Amino acid sequence: KSVGIIGVPFEKGQKKYGVSVAPAAVRSAGLINHLKTIEGLDVKDYGDIDTTTTEAEVKVDNMSHLSQVSACNKKLSERVSQVLKDGRVAVTIGGDHSIGVGTVDGHYKVNEDMILIWVDAHADINTNKTSDSGSVHGMPVALLVKELADYWPYLPTMDWQVPKFSIKNLGYIGLRSVDEYERLAIEKYKVPAFAMEDIEEHGIRKSIQHILKVLDPEMKKPIHVSFDIDSLDALEAPSTGTPVRGGLSLREAINLMEIIHATGRLRAIDLVEINPALGDDCDRKRTIEAGLCVLKAALGFSRRGTAPRGVLDL
Ligand code: ARG
Ligand code: MN
Ligand code: MN
Ligand code: MN
């Protein structure tokens, strides 16, 4: 088993300062060493995406910084494809959630049969016509899915990204802040979406098992998890731009990732929306630690522990 790490110091998909510092903060919290403690995991760092842009601003109604979002995602998409072609699981550290456009696009170009699990308090499926914020981090899913392509105006600079991924291969976990037209899209396309009340009813295990079964009854497709740290309860992950209380406990999120790891089909995971500039030292540390726990669980860390290799065979 091997993974490739990609950092994306990008924050133009939303309005607060600080999410772009997350890759550096997560790295200095020991990301690489933490992952290397996982038995049998080969870790390669592909470095950060260069997010300095010279692109001229393009004006699209109610859509901020489109040209920068586009330029960053174009590079990210190519990097994710490369990591996957190198035979590694792509682990992308954002950045705000607008970078989900690049990670999913890059994954789709390598594995057209991929399924996408969006773990988030929010559905991120607004278009520029339905968004209250104009921030692209609330729009990545709508940019990615082909079924919503006709709801967008022409988007200058985005020609590299042709939405081919089908909304039929999408599932949600952790929702508790869904806008009106987002709810409409979820219902219209019957997206398996487990909001917090559904997780209360069924538990995290049954919830993810149901989604995986609906999206892929034969249980053989590659899985992409896009994990927004704000899916966690705001007490577990306070340092994030759009916190919503009443979210997943860290235990639920770890268990969710263990279940996904156990499928053996996780090919890409994004960890986004950690904002080390929000809150105090203790908030920042707590949030980054939670993110590391989630990643480790997704990549095979066992809470049962691992005995030293070979000793019992002697
Ligand atoms: N639904 C809101 C919006 O469209 C919030 C989105 C928050 N997204 C996120 N990736 N944290 O702006
Ligand atoms: Mn969110
Ligand atoms: Mn999100
Ligand atoms: Mn505190």
Tab-separated table of C-alpha atoms and ligand atoms in Angstrom:
chain	number	residue	atom	x	y	z
A	1	LYS	CA	0.000	0.000	0.000
A	2	SER	CA	1.327	3.413	-0.919
A	3	VAL	CA	0.099	6.997	-0.770
A	4	GLY	CA	1.037	10.307	-2.369
A	5	ILE	CA	0.572	13.540	-0.422
A	6	ILE	CA	-0.445	16.760	-2.196
A	7	GLY	CA	-0.746	20.116	-0.401
A	8	VAL	CA	-3.030	22.822	-1.785
A	9	PRO	CA	-2.458	26.167	-0.035
A	10	PHE	CA	-5.545	27.762	-1.566
A	11	GLU	CA	-8.240	29.899	0.033
A	12	LYS	CA	-9.903	31.928	-2.715
A	13	GLY	CA	-12.934	29.634	-2.707
A	14	GLN	CA	-14.145	31.414	0.434
A	15	LYS	CA	-13.670	34.724	2.181
A	16	LYS	CA	-11.695	34.145	5.404
A	17	TYR	CA	-7.923	34.368	5.719
A	18	GLY	CA	-6.089	31.236	6.822
A	19	VAL	CA	-7.232	27.975	5.127
A	20	SER	CA	-4.265	28.223	2.794
A	21	VAL	CA	-1.931	27.744	5.772
A	22	ALA	CA	-3.358	24.289	6.517
A	23	PRO	CA	-0.976	22.171	4.377
A	24	ALA	CA	2.041	23.689	6.179
A	25	ALA	CA	0.357	23.396	9.580
A	26	VAL	CA	-0.686	19.769	8.996
A	27	ARG	CA	2.786	18.900	7.743
A	28	SER	CA	4.475	20.496	10.752
A	29	ALA	CA	2.106	18.601	13.039
A	30	GLY	CA	3.884	15.517	11.694
A	31	LEU	CA	1.613	14.318	8.871
A	32	ILE	CA	4.270	12.277	7.077
A	33	ASN	CA	5.608	10.613	10.240
A	34	HIS	CA	2.097	9.876	11.470
A	35	LEU	CA	1.280	8.104	8.211
A	36	LYS	CA	4.604	6.249	8.238
A	37	THR	CA	3.623	4.664	11.553
A	38	ILE	CA	0.909	2.775	9.684
A	39	GLU	CA	2.076	-0.779	9.114
A	40	GLY	CA	3.250	-1.368	5.551
A	41	LEU	CA	2.392	2.102	4.217
A	42	ASP	CA	4.805	3.725	1.764
A	43	VAL	CA	4.475	7.530	1.883
A	44	LYS	CA	5.665	9.922	-0.802
A	45	ASP	CA	5.248	13.700	-0.557
A	46	TYR	CA	4.495	15.337	-3.916
A	47	GLY	CA	4.764	18.797	-2.340
A	48	ASP	CA	2.384	21.703	-2.732
A	49	ILE	CA	0.496	22.950	-5.773
A	50	ASP	CA	1.773	26.373	-6.841
A	51	THR	CA	-1.222	28.602	-6.190
A	52	THR	CA	0.377	31.929	-7.098
A	53	THR	CA	-1.609	33.211	-10.037
A	54	THR	CA	-1.083	35.837	-12.641
A	55	GLU	CA	-4.462	35.240	-14.297
A	56	ALA	CA	-6.618	38.264	-14.920
A	57	GLU	CA	-9.892	38.260	-12.987
A	58	VAL	CA	-12.890	37.106	-14.966
A	59	LYS	CA	-16.289	38.445	-14.044
A	60	VAL	CA	-19.007	35.877	-13.507
A	61	ASP	CA	-22.100	36.901	-11.603
A	62	ASN	CA	-22.111	35.788	-7.923
A	63	MET	CA	-18.923	33.721	-8.266
A	64	SER	CA	-15.790	35.056	-6.569
A	65	HIS	CA	-12.244	34.536	-7.858
A	66	LEU	CA	-13.204	32.090	-10.600
A	67	SER	CA	-9.968	32.464	-12.552
A	68	GLN	CA	-7.817	31.660	-9.503
A	69	VAL	CA	-10.049	28.744	-8.519
A	70	SER	CA	-9.819	27.452	-12.057
A	71	ALA	CA	-6.029	27.819	-12.391
A	72	CYS	CA	-5.371	26.070	-9.073
A	73	ASN	CA	-7.760	23.215	-9.830
A	74	LYS	CA	-6.306	22.642	-13.280
A	75	LYS	CA	-2.854	22.030	-11.773
A	76	LEU	CA	-4.317	19.979	-8.941
A	77	SER	CA	-6.287	17.756	-11.311
A	78	GLU	CA	-3.119	16.907	-13.236
A	79	ARG	CA	-1.215	16.189	-10.008
A	80	VAL	CA	-3.942	13.891	-8.659
A	81	SER	CA	-4.008	11.965	-11.960
A	82	GLN	CA	-0.230	11.588	-11.786
A	83	VAL	CA	-0.283	10.279	-8.188
A	84	LEU	CA	-2.958	7.730	-9.111
A	85	LYS	CA	-1.042	6.640	-12.208
A	86	ASP	CA	1.988	6.136	-9.946
A	87	GLY	CA	-0.180	3.530	-8.185
A	88	ARG	CA	-0.630	5.575	-5.006
A	89	VAL	CA	-3.702	6.648	-3.056
A	90	ALA	CA	-3.987	10.421	-3.574
A	91	VAL	CA	-4.112	12.256	-0.236
A	92	THR	CA	-4.858	15.937	-0.790
A	93	ILE	CA	-4.604	18.493	2.016
A	94	GLY	CA	-6.500	21.729	1.303
A	95	GLY	CA	-7.245	24.463	1.127
A	96	ASP	CA	-10.909	25.271	1.002
A	97	HIS	CA	-13.425	22.862	-0.525
A	98	SER	CA	-13.343	24.465	-3.984
A	99	ILE	CA	-10.276	22.241	-4.531
A	100	GLY	CA	-12.652	19.265	-4.675
A	101	VAL	CA	-13.138	20.221	-8.326
A	102	GLY	CA	-9.504	19.414	-9.067
A	103	THR	CA	-9.222	16.275	-6.960
A	104	VAL	CA	-12.381	14.672	-8.321
A	105	ASP	CA	-11.638	15.758	-11.907
A	106	GLY	CA	-8.131	14.295	-11.667
A	107	HIS	CA	-9.459	11.087	-10.154
A	108	TYR	CA	-12.255	10.725	-12.690
A	109	LYS	CA	-9.780	11.053	-15.560
A	110	VAL	CA	-7.970	7.944	-14.258
A	111	ASN	CA	-10.920	5.942	-12.875
A	112	GLU	CA	-14.149	6.704	-14.750
A	113	ASP	CA	-16.068	4.264	-12.586
A	114	MET	CA	-15.198	6.040	-9.317
A	115	ILE	CA	-17.794	6.821	-6.657
A	116	LEU	CA	-17.649	9.957	-4.499
A	117	ILE	CA	-18.467	10.191	-0.781
A	118	TRP	CA	-18.820	13.839	0.284
A	119	VAL	CA	-18.441	14.029	4.071
A	120	ASP	CA	-19.586	17.497	5.064
A	121	ALA	CA	-22.008	19.607	7.114
A	122	HIS	CA	-22.832	21.276	3.785
A	123	ALA	CA	-23.856	19.871	0.402
A	124	ASP	CA	-21.597	22.213	-1.639
A	125	ILE	CA	-23.948	21.807	-4.602
A	126	ASN	CA	-24.925	25.434	-5.213
A	127	THR	CA	-24.546	27.112	-8.583
A	128	ASN	CA	-23.840	30.816	-8.882
A	129	LYS	CA	-27.599	31.273	-9.270
A	130	THR	CA	-28.537	29.490	-6.025
A	131	SER	CA	-25.625	30.464	-3.738
A	132	ASP	CA	-26.145	33.049	-0.993
A	133	SER	CA	-22.403	33.582	-0.572
A	134	GLY	CA	-20.926	33.647	-4.069
A	135	SER	CA	-18.078	31.531	-2.640
A	136	VAL	CA	-16.980	28.651	-4.859
A	137	HIS	CA	-16.346	26.334	-1.878
A	138	GLY	CA	-20.151	26.002	-1.754
A	139	MET	CA	-20.264	24.988	-5.456
A	140	PRO	CA	-17.709	22.242	-6.261
A	141	VAL	CA	-20.216	19.387	-6.518
A	142	ALA	CA	-22.417	21.382	-8.894
A	143	LEU	CA	-19.372	22.130	-11.072
A	144	LEU	CA	-18.397	18.453	-11.202
A	145	VAL	CA	-21.650	16.681	-12.052
A	146	LYS	CA	-22.801	16.468	-15.658
A	147	GLU	CA	-26.485	16.519	-14.715
A	148	LEU	CA	-26.159	20.154	-13.543
A	149	ALA	CA	-24.030	21.394	-16.444
A	150	ASP	CA	-26.982	23.168	-18.091
A	151	TYR	CA	-27.665	25.204	-14.953
A	152	TRP	CA	-24.355	27.074	-15.342
A	153	PRO	CA	-23.609	30.005	-17.610
A	154	TYR	CA	-20.474	29.805	-19.729
A	155	LEU	CA	-17.548	29.895	-17.276
A	156	PRO	CA	-14.449	31.578	-18.753
A	157	THR	CA	-11.129	29.815	-17.877
A	158	MET	CA	-12.932	26.561	-17.015
A	159	ASP	CA	-12.745	24.951	-20.464
A	160	TRP	CA	-10.222	22.367	-19.195
A	161	GLN	CA	-12.911	20.926	-16.895
A	162	VAL	CA	-15.687	19.109	-18.728
A	163	PRO	CA	-18.212	17.776	-16.201
A	164	LYS	CA	-18.553	14.078	-16.962
A	165	PHE	CA	-18.947	12.633	-13.478
A	166	SER	CA	-22.533	11.508	-12.836
A	167	ILE	CA	-24.494	12.593	-9.781
A	168	LYS	CA	-25.650	8.950	-9.638
A	169	ASN	CA	-22.198	8.127	-8.229
A	170	LEU	CA	-22.399	10.627	-5.369
A	171	GLY	CA	-23.344	10.125	-1.699
A	172	TYR	CA	-23.405	12.472	1.294
A	173	ILE	CA	-22.650	11.952	4.980
A	174	GLY	CA	-22.921	14.468	7.835
A	175	LEU	CA	-25.277	17.081	6.339
A	176	ARG	CA	-26.904	19.650	8.603
A	177	SER	CA	-26.745	22.925	6.689
A	178	VAL	CA	-28.343	22.476	3.286
A	179	ASP	CA	-29.679	25.362	1.193
A	180	GLU	CA	-33.104	25.170	-0.510
A	181	TYR	CA	-31.925	24.484	-4.040
A	182	GLU	CA	-29.305	22.093	-2.750
A	183	ARG	CA	-32.084	20.066	-1.127
A	184	LEU	CA	-34.013	20.206	-4.383
A	185	ALA	CA	-31.054	18.744	-6.307
A	186	ILE	CA	-30.573	15.987	-3.703
A	187	GLU	CA	-34.242	15.008	-3.990
A	188	LYS	CA	-34.520	15.375	-7.750
A	189	TYR	CA	-31.568	13.061	-8.401
A	190	LYS	CA	-32.254	10.822	-5.374
A	191	VAL	CA	-28.729	11.255	-4.054
A	192	PRO	CA	-28.183	8.957	-1.064
A	193	ALA	CA	-27.704	11.618	1.592
A	194	PHE	CA	-27.332	10.826	5.279
A	195	ALA	CA	-27.916	14.002	7.234
A	196	MET	CA	-27.189	14.026	10.971
A	197	GLU	CA	-30.727	12.909	11.803
A	198	ASP	CA	-30.349	9.889	9.530
A	199	ILE	CA	-27.042	9.046	11.196
A	200	GLU	CA	-28.825	9.288	14.558
A	201	GLU	CA	-31.402	6.826	13.305
A	202	HIS	CA	-29.162	4.277	11.611
A	203	GLY	CA	-25.728	4.784	13.126
A	204	ILE	CA	-22.596	5.613	11.167
A	205	ARG	CA	-21.862	2.024	10.061
A	206	LYS	CA	-25.286	1.310	8.549
A	207	SER	CA	-25.299	4.779	7.002
A	208	ILE	CA	-22.062	4.359	5.051
A	209	GLN	CA	-22.837	0.728	4.214
A	210	HIS	CA	-26.161	1.827	2.730
A	211	ILE	CA	-24.533	4.531	0.603
A	212	LEU	CA	-21.814	2.195	-0.652
A	213	LYS	CA	-24.418	-0.412	-1.551
A	214	VAL	CA	-26.700	2.019	-3.383
A	215	LEU	CA	-23.837	3.520	-5.398
A	216	ASP	CA	-22.104	0.240	-6.157
A	217	PRO	CA	-24.097	-2.938	-5.450
A	218	GLU	CA	-21.256	-5.134	-6.697
A	219	MET	CA	-18.813	-3.449	-4.321
A	220	LYS	CA	-15.935	-3.100	-6.728
A	221	LYS	CA	-15.652	0.558	-7.734
A	222	PRO	CA	-12.819	2.899	-6.688
A	223	ILE	CA	-13.806	5.260	-3.855
A	224	HIS	CA	-13.031	8.972	-3.499
A	225	VAL	CA	-13.723	10.562	-0.102
A	226	SER	CA	-13.865	14.341	0.090
A	227	PHE	CA	-13.702	15.077	3.816
A	228	ASP	CA	-14.628	18.579	4.970
A	229	ILE	CA	-13.389	19.028	8.553
A	230	ASP	CA	-16.643	20.866	9.324
A	231	SER	CA	-18.479	17.530	9.040
A	232	LEU	CA	-17.104	17.035	12.553
A	233	ASP	CA	-18.877	18.690	15.426
A	234	ALA	CA	-17.644	22.233	15.994
A	235	LEU	CA	-16.363	21.082	19.418
A	236	GLU	CA	-14.084	18.522	17.721
A	237	ALA	CA	-12.936	20.838	14.926
A	238	PRO	CA	-13.399	24.471	15.911
A	239	SER	CA	-10.813	25.942	13.522
A	240	THR	CA	-12.847	26.021	10.326
A	241	GLY	CA	-14.535	28.787	8.371
A	242	THR	CA	-18.158	27.655	8.426
A	243	PRO	CA	-18.575	25.576	11.609
A	244	VAL	CA	-21.958	24.004	12.341
A	245	ARG	CA	-22.720	22.535	15.739
A	246	GLY	CA	-24.254	19.115	16.246
A	247	GLY	CA	-21.959	17.247	13.876
A	248	LEU	CA	-20.092	13.937	13.749
A	249	SER	CA	-18.113	12.934	16.788
A	250	LEU	CA	-14.480	12.105	16.095
A	251	ARG	CA	-15.307	8.520	17.030
A	252	GLU	CA	-17.965	8.376	14.330
A	253	ALA	CA	-15.637	9.896	11.745
A	254	ILE	CA	-12.805	7.497	12.613
A	255	ASN	CA	-15.178	4.559	12.397
A	256	LEU	CA	-16.515	5.828	9.068
A	257	MET	CA	-12.974	5.917	7.713
A	258	GLU	CA	-12.138	2.468	9.121
A	259	ILE	CA	-15.144	1.060	7.291
A	260	ILE	CA	-14.099	2.732	4.050
A	261	HIS	CA	-10.514	1.536	4.503
A	262	ALA	CA	-11.776	-2.017	5.024
A	263	THR	CA	-13.304	-2.016	1.524
A	264	GLY	CA	-9.749	-1.917	0.139
A	265	ARG	CA	-11.050	0.438	-2.570
A	266	LEU	CA	-10.144	3.909	-1.266
A	267	ARG	CA	-8.180	5.610	-4.061
A	268	ALA	CA	-8.314	9.280	-3.074
A	269	ILE	CA	-9.072	11.325	0.005
A	270	ASP	CA	-9.251	15.089	0.454
A	271	LEU	CA	-8.957	16.811	3.829
A	272	VAL	CA	-10.216	20.377	3.500
A	273	GLU	CA	-11.344	23.507	5.339
A	274	ILE	CA	-8.943	23.342	8.304
A	275	ASN	CA	-8.254	27.011	9.086
A	276	PRO	CA	-5.368	27.329	11.575
A	277	ALA	CA	-5.898	31.104	11.750
A	278	LEU	CA	-9.298	30.710	13.448
A	279	GLY	CA	-9.557	30.185	17.203
A	280	ASP	CA	-6.793	29.871	19.776
A	281	ASP	CA	-3.802	27.497	20.013
A	282	CYS	CA	-5.888	24.830	21.641
A	283	ASP	CA	-8.602	25.010	18.923
A	284	ARG	CA	-5.995	24.839	16.170
A	285	LYS	CA	-4.224	21.861	17.729
A	286	ARG	CA	-7.490	20.018	18.332
A	287	THR	CA	-8.671	20.571	14.762
A	288	ILE	CA	-5.418	19.433	13.137
A	289	GLU	CA	-5.221	16.383	15.419
A	290	ALA	CA	-8.762	15.438	14.459
A	291	GLY	CA	-7.828	15.710	10.784
A	292	LEU	CA	-4.797	13.479	11.305
A	293	CYS	CA	-6.905	10.872	13.134
A	294	VAL	CA	-9.348	10.800	10.231
A	295	LEU	CA	-6.592	10.391	7.640
A	296	LYS	CA	-4.841	7.672	9.632
A	297	ALA	CA	-8.058	5.695	10.003
A	298	ALA	CA	-8.726	6.014	6.262
A	299	LEU	CA	-5.255	4.699	5.467
A	300	GLY	CA	-5.281	1.677	7.730
A	301	PHE	CA	-4.303	2.683	11.244
A	302	SER	CA	-5.860	0.232	13.685
A	303	ARG	CA	-7.034	1.345	17.110
A	304	ARG	CA	-6.473	-2.265	18.237
A	305	GLY	CA	-2.752	-1.759	17.720
A	306	THR	CA	-0.368	-3.750	15.557
A	307	ALA	CA	2.003	-6.367	16.943
A	308	PRO	CA	5.601	-6.320	15.687
A	309	ARG	CA	5.824	-8.168	12.424
A	310	GLY	CA	6.963	-11.779	12.434
A	311	VAL	CA	7.463	-12.205	16.180
A	312	LEU	CA	4.641	-14.707	16.652
A	313	ASP	CA	5.837	-16.834	13.713
A	314	LEU	CA	9.141	-17.707	15.389
B	1	ARG	N1	-23.977	26.589	1.608
B	1	ARG	C1	-23.111	27.684	1.923
B	1	ARG	C2	-22.630	28.374	0.638
B	1	ARG	O1	-23.069	28.052	-0.419
B	1	ARG	C3	-21.929	27.226	2.762
B	1	ARG	C4	-20.938	26.363	2.046
B	1	ARG	C5	-19.831	25.941	2.946
B	1	ARG	N2	-18.910	25.109	2.215
B	1	ARG	C6	-17.796	24.608	2.708
B	1	ARG	N3	-17.033	23.930	1.880
B	1	ARG	N4	-17.453	24.762	3.981
B	1	ARG	O2	-21.808	29.252	0.693
B	2	MN	MN	-18.659	22.247	4.949
B	3	MN	MN	-17.421	21.450	2.060
B	4	MN	MN	-9.801	26.672	23.576
